[in-house]
């Protein structure tokens, strides 16, 4: 398969399982596309690591995905999108998109009162990437940012509809509410799994922006523009392949709770060789 | 400085900052010893990763510590002690001790009703290393194990004395209480920082075993036995040196909250080169 052919797969990567929420949106919205997913489970989480480290990790992963002849790459991790996208975009001639730019653009378009909230990991929030990109779209918008480091482990405990998670959400989101944001960006791939609880805490008048969904829409436009959309004529038995850097048992378990089918065929690779 | 000389430092390593609770016990109990600390902050946490990955990481770190001419190594991470100690002990001719064996021995000695609880990360609990070692000390002991993955991020949020942390502790420890353990092993380096709350939830009749303290005692005996105890005659200006694989801001912040002095001199190294 030639690189750049329409039949080639999309490369999607994340620090772990969270990016499967992005893969899921691509599966739903671009059902003819094949996907090669890489989860860097040996080195997760990215949220608390430095820019330099995340850029190095991202380069290694892109080199690996290139060996899988992908036609485009989606950085499904907010932290890696924030830190590495500008440095790796068009790496090796491939189009690379992240989740942050599409999420920021839609948030800037959605707000009516000019007050947008952003929640994410320490890395994403500390980089101020959403704030900077939202204000690039419209400099008059006020952006309130808040790191919510307990949300990921709460989701991984599957305490999704739970009074403890509700209290954590209420504490984390108290400032967003008092600052009267009318739009809230779910700036971490795990957070869409808490969408209903976050929606309840924020109230129905607040628009929740899911960058995973917006990235899938962006990818769709990109593939059409570059003539790379898969015509869907080749019926592959396994259109989705999964790779991880560490085969911990809970990857499969958690992946199966996000995706509607068995990802038992996950392969481990040594990412430090790339 | 010759390797194996009494003036040489102790190498201590962990996946991140948690092992500083072990370094702190060595500082308190062996005040003449120098320490080279390595925190693998680029690849933390270890708790959810596989044995194979943890053994590989541990070997790299030991090779780095050998370049610092350490005389002995303490694996200050429960997961790495569980997975890697047997494979790396006496690596390069150096004595290596972990936190698990000393903790398990003391727990087996402390219980009166033969019912011991062990809490830790998924990796430590899933390895059943504490259970196996406690029962090697006394096969009649019943061991109840429970992974508590939210404790680490709660400690790192500094929600140490907090009603949310209390509810999480009550949920995690409910089975320990109903199973009437009289001894509970704090099988993760962060957990001693929740010691008072865990003690309140369990009740004053339950003995809490802190493997960090027991490892410092074990190290003391080892150094005396091998004639390696530092006579304390060389007055070094900086008896403690800190290295990390990623210089995230929150390492220093959190380290300073565990140790009674500034660890601002922390150096970053590329651990994947070792």
XYZ file of C-alpha atoms in Angstrom:
548
model
C 0.000 0.000 0.000
C 1.456 3.343 -1.012
C 1.733 6.083 1.553
C -0.805 8.735 0.763
C -3.251 6.417 -0.974
C -6.909 6.810 -0.060
C -7.095 3.197 1.096
C -4.323 3.742 3.664
C -5.279 3.864 7.358
C -5.448 6.862 9.689
C -2.842 6.809 12.467
C -4.272 7.794 15.861
C -2.190 8.024 19.010
C -2.563 8.865 22.660
C -0.751 8.282 25.936
C -3.055 5.357 26.632
C -6.680 4.393 26.334
C -8.201 7.885 26.486
C -7.616 8.496 22.780
C -10.036 5.682 22.047
C -12.778 8.293 22.559
C -11.264 10.041 19.497
C -10.949 6.758 17.563
C -14.601 6.117 18.424
C -15.663 9.456 16.920
C -13.683 8.666 13.735
C -15.342 5.230 13.541
C -18.786 6.823 13.939
C -18.262 9.777 11.603
C -15.911 8.273 8.983
C -16.998 4.632 8.885
C -15.066 3.845 5.680
C -11.691 4.727 7.217
C -9.235 2.202 8.632
C -7.387 3.068 11.821
C -4.023 2.151 13.319
C -4.192 3.113 16.999
C -1.171 3.442 19.260
C -1.503 3.862 23.046
C 1.720 4.697 24.891
C 0.681 2.718 27.958
C 4.287 2.155 29.120
C 4.830 5.890 29.556
C 1.401 7.251 30.420
C 0.222 9.682 31.648
C 1.503 12.560 29.541
C -0.428 15.206 31.511
C 2.225 15.764 34.172
C 5.299 15.584 31.895
C 7.333 18.345 30.257
C 7.082 19.685 26.722
C 10.512 18.322 25.791
C 9.622 14.794 26.876
C 6.233 14.856 25.127
C 7.769 16.100 21.851
C 10.344 13.273 21.972
C 7.629 10.668 22.673
C 5.455 12.060 19.842
C 8.299 11.880 17.318
C 8.962 8.235 18.211
C 5.285 7.370 17.811
C 4.987 9.166 14.458
C 8.007 7.206 13.221
C 6.278 3.998 14.288
C 2.980 4.994 12.597
C 4.880 5.750 9.389
C 6.014 2.111 9.322
C 2.280 1.268 9.192
C 1.878 3.360 6.000
C -0.717 5.726 7.408
C -2.016 8.532 5.177
C -2.656 11.035 8.013
C -2.139 11.227 11.769
C -4.479 12.380 14.529
C -2.847 13.269 17.845
C -5.700 12.121 20.067
C -4.048 13.378 23.260
C -4.674 16.936 24.410
C -1.278 17.236 26.111
C 0.606 15.972 23.052
C -1.512 18.165 20.767
C -0.692 21.141 22.978
C 3.043 20.496 23.205
C 3.988 18.687 20.008
C 1.603 19.508 17.136
C 3.450 22.555 15.840
C 6.789 20.749 16.012
C 5.653 17.570 14.268
C 3.004 18.783 11.811
C 3.933 17.662 8.290
C 6.584 15.359 9.842
C 7.733 13.143 6.984
C 5.288 14.798 4.606
C 2.166 13.523 6.363
C -0.724 15.736 7.438
C -0.969 15.738 11.239
C -3.927 17.161 13.149
C -4.569 17.422 16.858
C -7.649 17.683 19.038
C -6.914 21.125 20.462
C -7.288 23.405 17.430
C -10.691 22.031 16.349
C -11.911 22.163 19.971
C -10.701 25.738 20.450
C -12.265 26.950 17.202
C -15.672 25.475 17.998
C -15.573 26.843 21.559
C -14.834 30.345 20.249
C -17.772 30.041 17.845
C -20.146 28.622 20.480
C -19.827 31.195 23.255
C -22.434 33.949 23.379
C -21.304 35.767 26.533
C -17.577 35.584 25.695
C -16.728 33.434 28.741
C -15.263 29.993 27.991
C -14.037 27.384 30.490
C -11.353 24.781 29.741
C -10.736 21.682 31.874
C -7.886 19.237 31.307
C -4.721 17.728 32.736
C -1.983 19.809 34.363
C 0.013 19.651 31.122
C -2.776 20.902 28.875
C -3.941 23.608 31.267
C -0.394 24.699 32.138
C 0.438 25.102 28.439
C -2.487 27.587 28.051
C -2.854 26.238 24.514
C -6.665 26.312 24.545
C -6.720 29.848 25.954
C -4.220 31.064 23.358
C -6.027 29.434 20.433
C -9.498 30.508 21.584
C -8.258 34.100 21.917
C -6.595 33.855 18.493
C -10.081 33.144 17.139
C -11.517 36.048 19.153
C -9.314 38.156 21.445
C -12.331 39.447 23.409
C -13.099 36.014 24.915
C -12.233 35.439 28.578
C -10.919 31.906 29.170
C -10.992 30.273 32.615
C -8.750 27.194 32.891
C -8.742 24.470 35.545
C -6.668 21.272 35.856
C -8.770 18.329 37.084
C -6.190 15.571 37.778
C -8.617 13.275 39.630
C -11.024 12.887 36.699
C -8.823 10.396 34.814
C -8.340 7.951 37.710
C -12.036 8.304 38.647
C -13.006 7.320 35.089
C -10.517 4.455 35.180
C -12.108 3.244 38.442
C -15.415 3.383 36.452
C -16.909 5.593 39.165
C -18.740 7.379 36.358
C -22.106 7.877 38.059
C -20.976 8.118 41.650
C -21.525 10.539 44.525
C -17.755 10.842 45.119
C -17.120 11.775 41.476
C -19.999 14.245 41.709
C -18.375 15.963 44.722
C -15.014 16.086 42.958
C -16.731 17.569 39.873
C -18.545 20.138 41.986
C -15.302 21.219 43.636
C -13.342 21.381 40.380
C -16.110 23.205 38.528
C -17.154 25.664 41.265
C -15.020 28.454 39.826
C -16.294 27.849 36.285
C -19.838 28.274 37.569
C -19.145 31.388 39.606
C -17.342 32.862 36.600
C -20.494 32.165 34.556
C -18.909 30.473 31.554
C -21.497 29.551 28.914
C -19.171 27.109 27.084
C -16.907 24.433 28.582
C -14.211 22.545 26.664
C -13.713 18.917 27.784
C -9.963 19.219 27.218
C -8.889 15.656 28.073
C -9.826 12.519 26.173
C -11.230 10.797 29.264
C -13.639 13.604 30.078
C -16.331 12.837 27.473
C -16.984 9.725 29.583
C -18.003 12.086 32.422
C -20.027 14.235 30.054
C -23.428 13.666 31.628
C -22.205 14.387 35.168
C -20.255 17.463 34.088
C -23.370 18.616 32.223
C -25.513 18.167 35.343
C -23.052 20.102 37.521
C -22.670 22.948 35.002
C -26.367 23.142 34.119
C -28.145 22.780 30.794
C -27.455 26.363 29.652
C -23.719 25.596 29.312
C -22.505 24.179 25.974
C -20.027 21.303 26.387
C -17.433 21.131 23.581
C -15.993 17.671 22.886
C -12.700 18.082 20.969
C -12.761 14.362 20.050
C -15.889 14.923 17.960
C -14.559 18.172 16.476
C -11.259 16.469 15.514
C -13.168 13.759 13.626
C -15.028 16.506 11.710
C -11.719 18.265 10.969
C -10.214 14.997 9.730
C -13.213 14.485 7.428
C -12.713 17.922 5.833
C -8.954 17.351 5.515
C -9.350 13.977 3.767
C -11.927 15.399 1.346
C -9.788 18.450 0.600
C -6.694 16.362 -0.104
C -8.550 13.657 -2.032
C -7.607 11.102 0.613
C -11.055 9.958 1.764
C -11.362 6.188 1.628
C -13.894 5.198 -1.057
C -14.710 2.208 1.152
C -14.455 -0.312 -1.672
C -11.945 -2.620 0.036
C -13.630 -4.801 2.621
C -10.997 -5.487 5.233
C -11.697 -8.069 7.867
C -9.941 -5.998 10.556
C -10.257 -2.302 9.699
C -8.923 -1.307 13.126
C -5.557 -2.339 14.560
C -4.351 -1.543 18.084
C -0.782 -1.240 19.348
C 0.446 -0.384 22.846
C 3.849 0.046 24.463
C 2.812 -2.005 27.498
C 0.310 -4.811 27.570
C -1.204 -4.160 30.966
C -4.389 -6.129 31.484
C -6.468 -3.074 32.230
C -5.886 -1.637 28.733
C -8.115 -4.278 27.170
C -10.690 -4.081 29.919
C -10.960 -0.335 29.691
C -10.792 -0.282 25.889
C -13.676 -2.726 25.739
C -15.708 -0.402 27.940
C -15.187 2.496 25.467
C -15.438 0.660 22.154
C -18.391 -1.513 21.166
C -16.256 -4.550 20.318
C -13.375 -6.690 21.505
C -9.875 -5.206 21.143
C -8.262 -8.458 22.222
C -5.943 -8.414 19.209
C -3.844 -5.602 20.675
C -0.126 -5.941 19.927
C 2.736 -4.704 22.058
C 5.686 -2.922 20.421
C 8.905 -1.480 21.833
C 8.311 2.218 21.146
C 11.787 3.223 22.334
C 13.223 1.535 19.229
C 11.602 4.115 16.944
C 35.376 7.451 45.430
C 35.627 3.647 45.217
C 32.485 1.631 44.778
C 31.782 -0.254 47.954
C 33.521 2.238 50.224
C 31.684 3.220 53.400
C 31.719 6.886 52.358
C 29.850 6.118 49.118
C 26.195 7.166 48.846
C 23.066 5.012 48.947
C 21.158 4.884 45.656
C 17.405 5.231 46.109
C 14.935 5.090 43.247
C 11.234 5.301 42.603
C 8.850 6.016 39.745
C 8.578 9.598 40.958
C 8.284 11.564 44.172
C 6.679 8.856 46.317
C 10.035 7.250 47.119
C 11.004 10.431 48.923
C 9.049 9.018 51.882
C 11.657 6.218 51.878
C 14.557 8.685 51.450
C 13.081 10.643 54.369
C 13.166 7.553 56.611
C 16.806 6.906 55.636
C 17.674 10.533 56.417
C 15.974 10.254 59.815
C 17.309 6.836 60.781
C 20.759 6.853 59.124
C 21.733 10.523 59.292
C 25.393 9.882 58.356
C 24.509 8.372 54.972
C 24.604 10.242 51.681
C 21.850 9.611 49.156
C 21.568 9.747 45.371
C 17.850 9.789 44.575
C 16.403 9.049 41.153
C 12.717 9.658 40.339
C 11.534 8.287 36.989
C 9.099 11.156 36.476
C 9.086 10.803 32.668
C 7.641 7.296 32.893
C 5.574 7.335 36.091
C 3.407 5.770 37.361
C 4.735 2.215 37.536
C 1.633 0.865 39.314
C -0.351 0.125 36.156
C 2.528 -1.224 34.016
C 3.649 -4.783 33.313
C 6.408 -6.763 34.998
C 8.523 -6.835 31.824
C 8.427 -3.041 31.458
C 9.199 -2.430 35.146
C 12.179 -4.828 35.084
C 13.579 -3.021 32.016
C 13.112 0.397 33.669
C 14.748 -0.839 36.902
C 17.796 -2.177 35.067
C 18.296 1.170 33.323
C 18.050 3.049 36.614
C 20.487 0.715 38.382
C 22.977 1.256 35.549
C 22.604 5.013 36.048
C 23.027 4.752 39.839
C 26.201 2.695 39.322
C 27.670 5.669 37.444
C 27.167 7.592 40.711
C 29.334 5.052 42.598
C 26.661 4.028 45.054
C 27.490 1.320 47.621
C 23.959 -0.105 47.898
C 20.568 0.432 46.267
C 17.117 0.762 47.788
C 14.179 0.212 45.443
C 11.827 2.695 47.062
C 8.901 1.766 44.831
C 6.574 -1.039 45.864
C 5.721 -1.991 42.282
C 9.380 -2.141 41.237
C 10.273 -4.034 44.432
C 7.505 -6.507 43.667
C 8.400 -7.049 40.015
C 12.141 -6.425 39.746
C 13.929 -7.097 43.055
C 14.607 -10.793 42.493
C 15.826 -10.135 38.947
C 18.154 -7.271 39.813
C 19.400 -8.122 43.320
C 23.189 -8.211 43.351
C 23.138 -6.579 39.872
C 26.720 -5.537 39.219
C 27.818 -6.880 42.608
C 25.845 -4.292 44.599
C 23.467 -5.171 47.424
C 19.911 -4.201 46.424
C 17.000 -4.125 48.853
C 13.348 -3.295 48.312
C 10.536 -2.051 50.504
C 8.322 -5.112 50.191
C 10.301 -7.804 52.030
C 10.899 -5.708 55.179
C 7.242 -4.604 55.180
C 5.955 -8.161 54.744
C 8.182 -9.549 57.527
C 7.114 -6.919 60.040
C 3.426 -7.367 59.115
C 3.705 -11.133 59.688
C 5.298 -10.480 63.093
C 2.770 -7.804 64.077
C -0.533 -9.621 63.504
C -2.135 -11.318 66.495
C -5.330 -12.605 64.881
C -3.611 -13.822 61.697
C -5.531 -11.393 59.420
C -3.397 -8.875 57.524
C -4.568 -6.282 54.982
C -2.416 -4.924 52.145
C -3.250 -1.772 50.164
C -1.258 -0.550 47.151
C -1.337 0.164 43.434
C -2.831 -2.228 40.901
C 0.677 -3.480 40.056
C 1.665 -4.268 43.646
C -1.657 -5.827 44.572
C -1.944 -7.759 41.291
C 1.523 -9.254 41.817
C 0.387 -10.695 45.203
C 3.967 -10.157 46.350
C 2.997 -9.014 49.859
C 0.588 -11.916 50.295
C 3.185 -14.433 49.132
C 5.948 -13.030 51.353
C 3.705 -12.668 54.408
C 2.570 -16.273 54.003
C 6.184 -17.388 53.530
C 6.807 -15.943 56.987
C 3.714 -17.697 58.356
C 1.460 -19.788 56.085
C -1.468 -19.558 58.517
C -1.952 -15.821 57.934
C -4.938 -14.710 55.830
C -4.037 -11.744 53.596
C -6.718 -9.408 52.184
C -5.454 -7.226 49.319
C -7.019 -4.097 47.818
C -5.792 -1.757 45.058
C -6.488 1.908 45.885
C -5.621 3.788 42.657
C -7.188 7.100 43.743
C -4.955 7.534 46.799
C -1.902 8.679 44.808
C -3.668 11.451 42.852
C -5.521 12.528 46.029
C -2.184 12.900 47.838
C -0.746 14.761 44.854
C -3.737 17.135 44.986
C -2.762 17.599 48.684
C -6.315 16.678 49.692
C -4.751 14.952 52.688
C -7.269 15.972 55.345
C -10.373 16.230 53.209
C -13.910 14.865 53.353
C -13.643 13.525 49.782
C -10.455 11.607 50.594
C -12.142 10.314 53.732
C -15.064 8.919 51.671
C -12.668 7.323 49.188
C -10.727 5.776 52.109
C -13.929 4.485 53.700
C -14.986 2.843 50.444
C -11.590 1.323 49.730
C -11.126 0.080 53.308
C -14.656 -1.198 53.970
C -13.724 -4.783 53.132
C -10.577 -4.634 55.283
C -12.736 -3.604 58.220
C -15.431 -6.208 57.661
C -12.699 -8.851 57.329
C -11.364 -7.686 60.724
C -7.701 -7.313 59.828
C -5.600 -6.260 62.842
C -2.590 -5.184 60.722
C -2.588 -3.099 57.528
C 0.424 -2.667 55.214
C 0.669 0.771 53.539
C 1.993 -0.839 50.358
C 2.598 2.304 48.269
C 5.103 5.033 48.996
C 2.470 7.788 48.897
C 0.256 6.164 51.502
C 2.248 7.110 54.621
C 1.135 10.671 53.816
C -2.462 9.485 54.397
C -1.454 7.587 57.514
C -3.532 9.563 59.990
C -6.723 9.349 57.918
C -6.237 5.639 57.194
C -5.635 5.133 60.924
C -8.884 6.958 61.762
C -10.898 4.898 59.267
C -9.396 1.586 60.408
C -9.535 2.366 64.117
C -6.803 2.500 66.737
C -6.703 -1.271 67.307
C -5.250 -1.837 63.810
C -1.448 -1.696 63.435
C -0.321 0.243 60.355
C 2.933 -1.060 58.843
C 5.012 1.493 56.921
C 7.427 -0.373 54.604
C 9.435 2.846 54.090
C 10.424 2.842 57.758
C 11.075 -0.914 57.775
C 13.285 -0.624 54.661
C 15.415 2.027 56.382
C 15.868 -0.346 59.340
C 16.782 -3.191 56.963
C 19.307 -0.952 55.223
C 20.859 -0.074 58.577
C 21.362 -3.753 59.440
C 22.742 -4.496 55.957
C 25.304 -1.695 56.087
C 26.469 -2.712 59.560
C 26.719 -6.379 58.574
C 28.765 -5.612 55.465
C 30.955 -2.979 57.150
C 29.537 -0.319 54.843
C 28.024 2.086 57.369
C 29.263 5.618 56.805
C 31.444 6.691 59.767
C 30.164 10.206 59.128
C 33.605 11.809 59.193
C 33.361 13.506 55.787
C 31.262 16.640 55.972
C 29.735 17.051 52.540
C 27.994 20.254 51.719
C 25.268 18.445 49.769
C 24.802 14.958 51.221
C 21.659 14.419 49.130
C 21.472 14.637 45.348
C 18.300 14.365 43.273
C 17.899 13.249 39.669
C 14.729 12.894 37.625
C 13.919 11.781 34.084
C 11.548 14.720 33.582
C 11.767 18.115 35.201
C 8.067 18.811 35.624
C 7.456 21.744 37.949
C 5.311 19.744 40.326
C 8.202 17.417 41.247
C 9.931 20.173 43.191
C 6.729 21.456 44.726
C 5.676 18.048 45.918
C 9.198 17.062 47.001
C 9.412 20.176 49.111
C 6.171 19.209 50.822
C 7.633 15.792 51.808
C 11.204 16.769 52.682
C 12.093 19.453 55.185
C 14.346 21.376 52.777
C 14.624 22.721 49.271
C 15.313 20.183 46.521
C 15.724 22.893 43.921
C 19.070 21.439 42.768
C 17.338 18.535 41.038
C 19.020 17.498 37.778
C 17.364 15.953 34.770
C 19.004 12.987 33.008
C 18.023 10.959 29.936
C 17.336 7.597 31.561
C 16.768 5.858 28.232
C 20.477 6.218 27.518
C 21.391 3.820 30.329
